[in-house]
């Protein structure tokens, strides 16, 4: 069955819409010719009708409570599928060119991570390529975005969205690079493909996964930069790493949650990063299939890429608190972090999560499970939704371009430890 993000379906739908739009404009033109539209009526037409808001697209999430006075919207974020999480939003607004608009998200104070709204600014884009920050306030309950759009249609989101079409195009382009193999490791609850990209010929088995939490789109932008450099035939460092190791990369662990506009769960309401100890083929097949494949290949290193709502920093959460974990691997973690910081000043080691006390690790989490099961270096990379407070960018904040650069820099950090992973 065709899905809403299937290009064939979209082509058909677009053609139909285009025909309707052409007819609509022809009707307007005929009417203007017939009655001789007065100048002030033309002005009213160009000023446009009152605001129109929609989130009925891949990754969209917002409920419209009301639109008042034509340029003030009262909104609410929808909860995740079969779960109470919510924070991700993504909607488009039309009809506001040159007008001071406000968008009040009234249930923000009940969202999953309310610290995420402090010093936060929403992102906006006209073309879905360039994203910029817009003034946003939080009063403890309502998150209000204020903006005067320069064009007719503008999209607002929690972070730059990464639709499934872009993921499929990225996988398609990567498989055309020399020495890259692409495959499907399994199906999701909604029967979408779980794509696996592999490259390299070395004996070490290195795993990279992203987007377990679908609202953390930073992970997808990071994957673009990481894979682009990893598969670059002209990059000597990448070539050396591909000679030492085989890379297994699942760029998007949760396409169902992504399409549904969820923050944390898949289509069955499962938080995938709490499923690693005992994944269910029915409710968390994404983890079930990837874990099976990890068992077949072995794991010598694993990085799980995320975004953090609250902290305005890039940081690593490590394999701490795991009973009997080799201390040498904790030293490798320190070396990896030092090398990443040296390669990319957007990364830092001062701020992050407090380490779990010995024996207190939550073994349902991917990093903890993989580190424990394979006695290897496994880590979670967190990127901010806000800005990087140590290296701020007032226009873009933390952005797709910076995520991509951090992904590319990760190869430098890997090169610093790859000879001592076993
Ligand atoms: Zn996460």
Short mmCIF file of C-alpha atoms and ligand atoms in Angstrom, two decimals:
data_model
loop_
_atom_site.label_atom_id
_atom_site.label_comp_id
_atom_site.label_asym_id
_atom_site.label_seq_id
_atom_site.Cartn_x
_atom_site.Cartn_y
_atom_site.Cartn_z
CA UNK A 1 0.00 0.00 0.00
CA UNK A 2 1.27 3.48 -0.83
CA UNK A 3 2.30 5.55 2.15
CA UNK A 4 1.86 9.31 2.50
CA UNK A 5 5.62 9.78 2.02
CA UNK A 6 5.81 7.64 -1.09
CA UNK A 7 6.91 9.84 -4.03
CA UNK A 8 4.53 8.11 -6.45
CA UNK A 9 1.60 8.86 -4.18
CA UNK A 10 2.79 12.45 -3.69
CA UNK A 11 3.20 12.98 -7.43
CA UNK A 12 -0.38 11.90 -8.00
CA UNK A 13 -1.68 14.03 -5.20
CA UNK A 14 0.39 17.05 -6.27
CA UNK A 15 -0.91 16.82 -9.83
CA UNK A 16 -4.46 16.83 -8.54
CA UNK A 17 -3.75 19.76 -6.23
CA UNK A 18 -2.01 21.70 -9.02
CA UNK A 19 -5.02 21.29 -11.25
CA UNK A 20 -7.27 22.55 -8.47
CA UNK A 21 -4.98 25.52 -7.80
CA UNK A 22 -4.89 26.44 -11.53
CA UNK A 23 -8.68 26.33 -11.69
CA UNK A 24 -8.90 28.44 -8.54
CA UNK A 25 -6.63 31.16 -9.95
CA UNK A 26 -8.44 31.14 -13.29
CA UNK A 27 -11.72 31.68 -11.48
CA UNK A 28 -10.21 34.64 -9.59
CA UNK A 29 -8.82 36.13 -12.81
CA UNK A 30 -12.15 35.79 -14.61
CA UNK A 31 -14.01 37.34 -11.70
CA UNK A 32 -11.58 40.28 -11.56
CA UNK A 33 -12.00 40.89 -15.29
CA UNK A 34 -15.77 40.73 -14.99
CA UNK A 35 -16.33 43.05 -12.07
CA UNK A 36 -13.19 45.23 -12.17
CA UNK A 37 -11.67 44.59 -8.79
CA UNK A 38 -11.14 47.76 -6.75
CA UNK A 39 -7.58 48.54 -5.61
CA UNK A 40 -8.35 48.00 -1.92
CA UNK A 41 -9.83 44.57 -2.68
CA UNK A 42 -6.61 43.61 -4.49
CA UNK A 43 -4.68 44.72 -1.40
CA UNK A 44 -6.93 42.53 0.75
CA UNK A 45 -6.28 39.59 -1.57
CA UNK A 46 -2.50 39.96 -1.45
CA UNK A 47 -2.60 40.43 2.32
CA UNK A 48 -4.24 37.03 2.32
CA UNK A 49 -6.85 35.33 4.44
CA UNK A 50 -6.30 34.62 8.11
CA UNK A 51 -3.69 32.17 9.23
CA UNK A 52 -3.92 28.53 8.18
CA UNK A 53 -2.01 25.85 10.12
CA UNK A 54 -1.41 22.22 9.20
CA UNK A 55 0.68 19.31 10.49
CA UNK A 56 -0.71 16.58 8.21
CA UNK A 57 2.61 15.49 6.75
CA UNK A 58 5.53 13.17 7.55
CA UNK A 59 6.76 14.15 11.03
CA UNK A 60 4.06 16.77 11.60
CA UNK A 61 2.74 17.32 15.11
CA UNK A 62 0.39 20.06 16.38
CA UNK A 63 -3.27 20.42 17.30
CA UNK A 64 -4.91 23.78 16.59
CA UNK A 65 -7.09 24.91 19.52
CA UNK A 66 -8.12 28.20 17.93
CA UNK A 67 -6.96 31.00 15.63
CA UNK A 68 -7.78 34.43 17.01
CA UNK A 69 -7.68 37.75 15.18
CA UNK A 70 -6.10 36.17 12.10
CA UNK A 71 -2.53 36.10 13.40
CA UNK A 72 -2.63 34.51 16.87
CA UNK A 73 -2.83 30.72 17.17
CA UNK A 74 -3.51 28.67 20.30
CA UNK A 75 -1.89 25.25 19.87
CA UNK A 76 -1.18 21.98 21.68
CA UNK A 77 1.41 19.25 21.03
CA UNK A 78 -0.03 15.75 20.48
CA UNK A 79 1.12 12.84 22.64
CA UNK A 80 3.22 9.99 21.22
CA UNK A 81 1.42 6.91 19.90
CA UNK A 82 0.10 4.88 22.86
CA UNK A 83 2.34 6.79 25.29
CA UNK A 84 2.40 9.94 27.41
CA UNK A 85 5.58 11.48 25.99
CA UNK A 86 5.36 14.72 24.05
CA UNK A 87 7.68 17.60 23.14
CA UNK A 88 8.31 17.31 19.39
CA UNK A 89 6.32 19.73 17.25
CA UNK A 90 6.42 20.49 13.54
CA UNK A 91 3.79 22.51 11.67
CA UNK A 92 3.44 24.87 8.73
CA UNK A 93 1.62 28.19 8.80
CA UNK A 94 0.29 30.03 5.75
CA UNK A 95 -1.11 33.51 5.18
CA UNK A 96 1.19 35.52 7.46
CA UNK A 97 3.66 37.28 5.14
CA UNK A 98 4.70 40.57 6.76
CA UNK A 99 2.37 40.11 9.75
CA UNK A 100 3.38 39.79 13.42
CA UNK A 101 2.19 36.30 14.28
CA UNK A 102 2.21 34.42 17.56
CA UNK A 103 1.85 30.70 18.21
CA UNK A 104 1.07 29.79 21.83
CA UNK A 105 1.68 26.10 22.65
CA UNK A 106 -0.51 25.90 25.73
CA UNK A 107 0.39 22.41 26.98
CA UNK A 108 4.17 23.01 26.91
CA UNK A 109 4.24 23.06 30.73
CA UNK A 110 3.11 19.40 30.77
CA UNK A 111 5.63 18.23 28.15
CA UNK A 112 8.11 15.44 28.88
CA UNK A 113 11.13 17.69 29.58
CA UNK A 114 10.03 21.15 30.67
CA UNK A 115 13.65 22.20 31.30
CA UNK A 116 13.95 21.90 27.53
CA UNK A 117 11.87 25.09 27.13
CA UNK A 118 14.20 27.27 29.24
CA UNK A 119 16.40 29.42 26.98
CA UNK A 120 15.00 27.56 23.99
CA UNK A 121 14.16 29.11 20.60
CA UNK A 122 12.10 27.29 17.98
CA UNK A 123 13.45 26.76 14.44
CA UNK A 124 11.77 28.08 11.30
CA UNK A 125 12.32 27.64 7.56
CA UNK A 126 10.74 28.73 4.27
CA UNK A 127 12.42 26.12 2.04
CA UNK A 128 13.11 23.29 4.56
CA UNK A 129 16.83 23.61 3.79
CA UNK A 130 17.85 26.72 5.72
CA UNK A 131 16.63 26.72 9.33
CA UNK A 132 16.91 29.73 11.62
CA UNK A 133 15.85 30.46 15.19
CA UNK A 134 12.85 32.65 16.04
CA UNK A 135 11.99 34.49 19.30
CA UNK A 136 10.38 32.06 21.77
CA UNK A 137 9.34 32.59 25.43
CA UNK A 138 8.24 30.15 28.09
CA UNK A 139 6.23 31.32 31.10
CA UNK A 140 6.16 28.00 32.97
CA UNK A 141 3.08 26.72 31.09
CA UNK A 142 2.84 28.19 27.58
CA UNK A 143 5.60 28.28 24.99
CA UNK A 144 5.04 31.25 22.67
CA UNK A 145 6.75 31.60 19.30
CA UNK A 146 6.63 35.11 17.78
CA UNK A 147 7.61 35.75 14.19
CA UNK A 148 6.93 38.05 11.24
CA UNK A 149 7.33 35.78 8.18
CA UNK A 150 8.92 37.24 5.05
CA UNK A 151 7.07 34.77 2.80
CA UNK A 152 3.61 33.24 2.65
CA UNK A 153 4.35 29.77 4.03
CA UNK A 154 6.71 29.02 6.90
CA UNK A 155 7.41 25.83 8.84
CA UNK A 156 8.15 25.83 12.58
CA UNK A 157 9.61 22.87 14.46
CA UNK A 158 11.33 21.77 17.66
CA UNK A 159 14.49 21.05 15.63
CA UNK A 160 15.14 20.88 11.87
CA UNK A 161 12.95 17.94 10.74
CA UNK A 162 14.42 15.01 8.84
CA UNK A 163 11.66 13.38 6.77
CA UNK A 164 11.80 9.74 5.73
CA UNK A 165 12.10 10.68 2.06
CA UNK A 166 15.43 12.36 2.83
CA UNK A 167 16.60 9.25 4.71
CA UNK A 168 15.73 7.00 1.76
CA UNK A 169 17.50 9.33 -0.66
CA UNK A 170 20.58 9.41 1.61
CA UNK A 171 20.74 5.59 1.82
CA UNK A 172 20.25 5.39 -1.94
CA UNK A 173 23.11 7.81 -2.58
CA UNK A 174 25.45 6.11 -0.07
CA UNK A 175 25.06 2.67 -1.64
CA UNK A 176 26.48 4.12 -4.88
CA UNK A 177 29.83 4.90 -3.20
CA UNK A 178 32.64 2.37 -3.76
CA UNK A 179 32.71 -0.47 -1.23
CA UNK A 180 29.35 0.37 0.36
CA UNK A 181 26.69 -2.28 0.90
CA UNK A 182 23.08 -1.41 1.80
CA UNK A 183 20.46 -3.83 3.06
CA UNK A 184 17.34 -4.16 5.16
CA UNK A 185 17.89 -5.70 8.59
CA UNK A 186 14.18 -6.12 9.36
CA UNK A 187 10.79 -4.42 9.38
CA UNK A 188 9.22 -2.03 11.86
CA UNK A 189 5.79 -2.36 13.50
CA UNK A 190 4.26 -0.50 10.53
CA UNK A 191 6.32 -2.66 8.13
CA UNK A 192 8.76 0.05 7.12
CA UNK A 193 12.32 -0.97 6.27
CA UNK A 194 15.10 -0.80 8.83
CA UNK A 195 18.04 0.15 6.63
CA UNK A 196 21.59 -1.03 7.35
CA UNK A 197 24.61 0.47 5.61
CA UNK A 198 27.89 -1.45 5.76
CA UNK A 199 31.38 -0.60 4.58
CA UNK A 200 34.97 -1.57 5.37
CA UNK A 201 36.88 -4.85 5.32
CA UNK A 202 38.72 -4.90 8.66
CA UNK A 203 38.33 -7.51 11.41
CA UNK A 204 36.85 -5.14 14.03
CA UNK A 205 33.06 -4.81 14.07
CA UNK A 206 31.92 -1.23 14.74
CA UNK A 207 28.24 -0.29 15.13
CA UNK A 208 26.55 3.13 14.83
CA UNK A 209 22.83 3.66 15.32
CA UNK A 210 20.61 6.77 15.44
CA UNK A 211 17.03 8.04 15.85
CA UNK A 212 15.91 5.46 18.43
CA UNK A 213 14.04 8.51 19.72
CA UNK A 214 12.34 9.81 16.59
CA UNK A 215 12.00 13.43 17.76
CA UNK A 216 15.80 13.68 18.06
CA UNK A 217 16.37 14.54 14.41
CA UNK A 218 19.88 15.79 15.22
CA UNK A 219 20.86 12.12 14.98
CA UNK A 220 19.84 11.94 11.31
CA UNK A 221 21.76 15.10 10.40
CA UNK A 222 24.78 13.69 12.29
CA UNK A 223 24.46 10.42 10.30
CA UNK A 224 24.61 12.36 7.01
CA UNK A 225 27.94 13.93 7.94
CA UNK A 226 29.33 10.74 9.43
CA UNK A 227 28.41 8.51 6.47
CA UNK A 228 29.45 11.10 3.91
CA UNK A 229 32.98 11.15 5.32
CA UNK A 230 33.16 7.45 6.19
CA UNK A 231 32.40 6.45 2.60
CA UNK A 232 34.50 9.18 0.94
CA UNK A 233 37.03 7.46 -1.36
CA UNK A 234 39.32 10.54 -1.15
CA UNK A 235 39.46 10.73 2.66
CA UNK A 236 42.67 9.01 3.78
CA UNK A 237 41.62 8.73 7.43
CA UNK A 238 38.31 7.11 6.48
CA UNK A 239 40.19 4.74 4.17
CA UNK A 240 42.51 3.71 6.98
CA UNK A 241 39.55 3.07 9.32
CA UNK A 242 37.74 1.04 6.63
CA UNK A 243 40.84 -1.12 6.36
CA UNK A 244 40.90 -1.81 10.10
CA UNK A 245 37.19 -2.37 10.69
CA UNK A 246 33.82 -3.27 9.23
CA UNK A 247 31.23 -0.57 9.89
CA UNK A 248 27.56 -1.41 10.48
CA UNK A 249 25.32 1.69 10.48
CA UNK A 250 21.58 1.87 11.14
CA UNK A 251 20.93 5.58 10.52
CA UNK A 252 17.22 5.48 11.43
CA UNK A 253 16.05 3.03 14.10
CA UNK A 254 12.52 4.43 14.38
CA UNK A 255 10.99 5.48 11.05
CA UNK A 256 7.44 4.77 12.30
CA UNK A 257 7.81 7.17 15.21
CA UNK A 258 9.42 9.74 12.91
CA UNK A 259 6.56 9.70 10.39
CA UNK A 260 4.00 9.90 13.23
CA UNK A 261 5.66 12.96 14.75
CA UNK A 262 6.47 11.14 18.02
CA UNK A 263 9.09 12.31 20.48
CA UNK A 264 10.25 8.97 21.92
CA UNK A 265 8.19 5.93 20.92
CA UNK A 266 7.56 3.65 17.97
CA UNK A 267 4.16 2.72 16.48
CA UNK A 268 3.45 0.32 19.37
CA UNK A 269 4.24 2.91 22.06
CA UNK A 270 7.63 1.33 22.91
CA UNK A 271 10.54 3.55 23.97
CA UNK A 272 13.19 1.66 21.98
CA UNK A 273 16.04 2.76 24.23
CA UNK A 274 14.48 0.79 27.11
CA UNK A 275 14.00 -2.41 25.08
CA UNK A 276 17.52 -3.77 24.67
CA UNK A 277 17.51 -6.29 27.50
CA UNK A 278 14.46 -8.15 26.20
CA UNK A 279 13.15 -6.76 22.91
CA UNK A 280 9.81 -8.04 21.63
CA UNK A 281 9.51 -9.09 18.01
CA UNK A 282 5.96 -7.70 18.07
CA UNK A 283 6.29 -4.41 19.99
CA UNK A 284 9.95 -3.48 19.46
CA UNK A 285 11.01 -5.35 16.30
CA UNK A 286 13.41 -2.47 15.50
CA UNK A 287 15.59 -3.43 18.49
CA UNK A 288 14.92 -7.16 18.12
CA UNK A 289 16.31 -7.30 14.56
CA UNK A 290 19.31 -5.01 15.12
CA UNK A 291 20.26 -6.89 18.31
CA UNK A 292 20.10 -10.21 16.40
CA UNK A 293 22.41 -8.80 13.73
CA UNK A 294 24.81 -7.49 16.38
CA UNK A 295 24.93 -11.01 17.84
CA UNK A 296 25.87 -12.37 14.40
CA UNK A 297 28.62 -9.81 13.68
CA UNK A 298 29.90 -9.27 17.22
CA UNK A 299 30.46 -5.73 18.49
CA UNK A 300 33.85 -4.12 19.25
CA UNK A 301 32.52 -0.54 19.46
CA UNK A 302 29.06 1.03 19.43
CA UNK A 303 27.85 4.63 19.28
CA UNK A 304 24.15 5.46 19.71
CA UNK A 305 23.31 9.01 18.56
CA UNK A 306 20.64 11.12 20.34
CA UNK A 307 19.51 14.65 21.23
CA UNK A 308 19.01 16.01 24.75
CA UNK A 309 16.14 18.42 25.48
CA UNK A 310 17.61 20.09 28.55
CA UNK A 311 21.39 20.49 28.30
CA UNK A 312 22.84 23.04 25.85
CA UNK A 313 25.92 20.91 25.15
CA UNK A 314 27.25 18.04 23.06
CA UNK A 315 28.36 15.26 25.38
CA UNK A 316 28.92 11.53 25.76
CA UNK A 317 27.07 9.29 28.21
CA UNK A 318 29.22 6.24 28.77
CA UNK A 319 29.13 2.63 29.84
CA UNK A 320 29.35 3.46 33.56
CA UNK A 321 27.74 1.48 36.37
CA UNK A 322 27.98 -1.89 34.57
CA UNK A 323 29.05 -4.71 36.88
CA UNK A 324 32.43 -6.21 35.87
CA UNK A 325 33.00 -3.78 32.99
CA UNK A 326 36.71 -3.68 31.97
CA UNK A 327 38.34 -0.47 33.37
CA UNK A 328 40.52 -0.25 30.21
CA UNK A 329 37.36 0.43 28.18
CA UNK A 330 36.48 3.36 30.44
CA UNK A 331 39.96 4.75 29.68
CA UNK A 332 39.24 4.34 25.95
CA UNK A 333 36.08 6.39 26.48
CA UNK A 334 38.13 9.24 28.01
CA UNK A 335 40.57 9.07 25.08
CA UNK A 336 37.74 9.06 22.54
CA UNK A 337 36.14 12.12 24.18
CA UNK A 338 39.47 14.01 24.36
CA UNK A 339 40.11 13.35 20.67
CA UNK A 340 36.57 14.41 19.67
CA UNK A 341 36.98 17.63 21.65
CA UNK A 342 40.30 18.32 19.94
CA UNK A 343 38.82 17.62 16.49
CA UNK A 344 35.64 19.64 17.02
CA UNK A 345 35.29 22.45 19.62
CA UNK A 346 31.48 22.03 19.57
CA UNK A 347 32.06 18.90 21.70
CA UNK A 348 32.90 19.16 25.40
CA UNK A 349 33.43 16.95 28.46
CA UNK A 350 32.58 19.27 31.37
CA UNK A 351 28.76 19.00 31.28
CA UNK A 352 26.69 15.82 30.91
CA UNK A 353 24.76 13.20 32.86
CA UNK A 354 26.08 12.13 36.27
CA UNK A 355 27.65 8.64 35.98
CA UNK A 356 25.63 5.69 37.30
CA UNK A 357 27.08 4.20 40.51
CA UNK A 358 28.78 0.79 40.22
CA UNK A 359 26.20 -1.92 39.51
CA UNK A 360 23.35 0.59 39.05
CA UNK A 361 23.35 0.89 35.23
CA UNK A 362 19.92 0.56 33.57
CA UNK A 363 20.70 -2.46 31.39
CA UNK A 364 17.59 -1.87 29.24
CA UNK A 365 19.43 1.07 27.59
CA UNK A 366 21.25 0.28 24.35
CA UNK A 367 24.69 1.56 25.45
CA UNK A 368 24.58 -0.33 28.75
CA UNK A 369 23.25 -3.53 27.19
CA UNK A 370 25.79 -3.59 24.34
CA UNK A 371 28.73 -2.64 26.61
CA UNK A 372 27.74 -5.40 29.06
CA UNK A 373 26.91 -8.11 26.51
CA UNK A 374 30.00 -7.57 24.32
CA UNK A 375 32.46 -6.13 26.92
CA UNK A 376 33.20 -3.34 24.47
CA UNK A 377 33.29 0.44 24.40
CA UNK A 378 29.68 1.56 23.86
CA UNK A 379 28.52 5.15 24.25
CA UNK A 380 25.55 7.48 23.77
CA UNK A 381 26.21 10.80 22.01
CA UNK A 382 23.85 13.60 23.02
CA UNK A 383 23.42 16.81 21.00
CA UNK A 384 21.40 19.86 22.09
CA UNK A 385 18.02 21.05 20.85
CA UNK A 386 18.96 24.56 22.02
CA UNK A 387 22.39 25.87 21.10
CA UNK A 388 25.87 24.75 22.08
CA UNK A 389 26.40 27.12 25.05
CA UNK A 390 30.21 27.01 24.72
CA UNK A 391 30.14 27.87 20.99
CA UNK A 392 26.88 29.75 20.40
CA UNK A 393 25.48 30.68 16.99
CA UNK A 394 22.77 33.34 17.50
CA UNK A 395 21.14 32.78 14.11
CA UNK A 396 21.00 29.00 13.70
CA UNK A 397 21.72 27.66 17.21
CA UNK A 398 22.66 23.99 17.09
CA UNK A 399 21.89 23.20 13.46
CA UNK A 400 21.88 20.51 10.74
CA UNK A 401 25.22 21.76 9.38
CA UNK A 402 26.87 21.54 12.79
CA UNK A 403 25.39 18.06 13.41
CA UNK A 404 26.93 16.92 10.10
CA UNK A 405 30.33 18.35 11.06
CA UNK A 406 30.22 16.60 14.42
CA UNK A 407 29.43 13.34 12.61
CA UNK A 408 32.43 13.83 10.33
CA UNK A 409 34.70 14.70 13.29
CA UNK A 410 33.75 11.45 15.00
CA UNK A 411 36.10 9.64 12.60
CA UNK A 412 39.04 11.58 14.09
CA UNK A 413 38.00 10.46 17.59
CA UNK A 414 37.60 6.88 16.42
CA UNK A 415 41.07 6.94 14.87
CA UNK A 416 42.51 7.87 18.29
CA UNK A 417 41.24 4.63 19.93
CA UNK A 418 40.74 2.10 17.14
CA UNK A 419 44.07 0.33 17.74
CA UNK A 420 43.12 -0.36 21.37
CA UNK A 421 39.45 -1.37 21.22
CA UNK A 422 40.40 -5.01 21.96
ZN1 LIG B 1 17.27 10.08 23.05
#
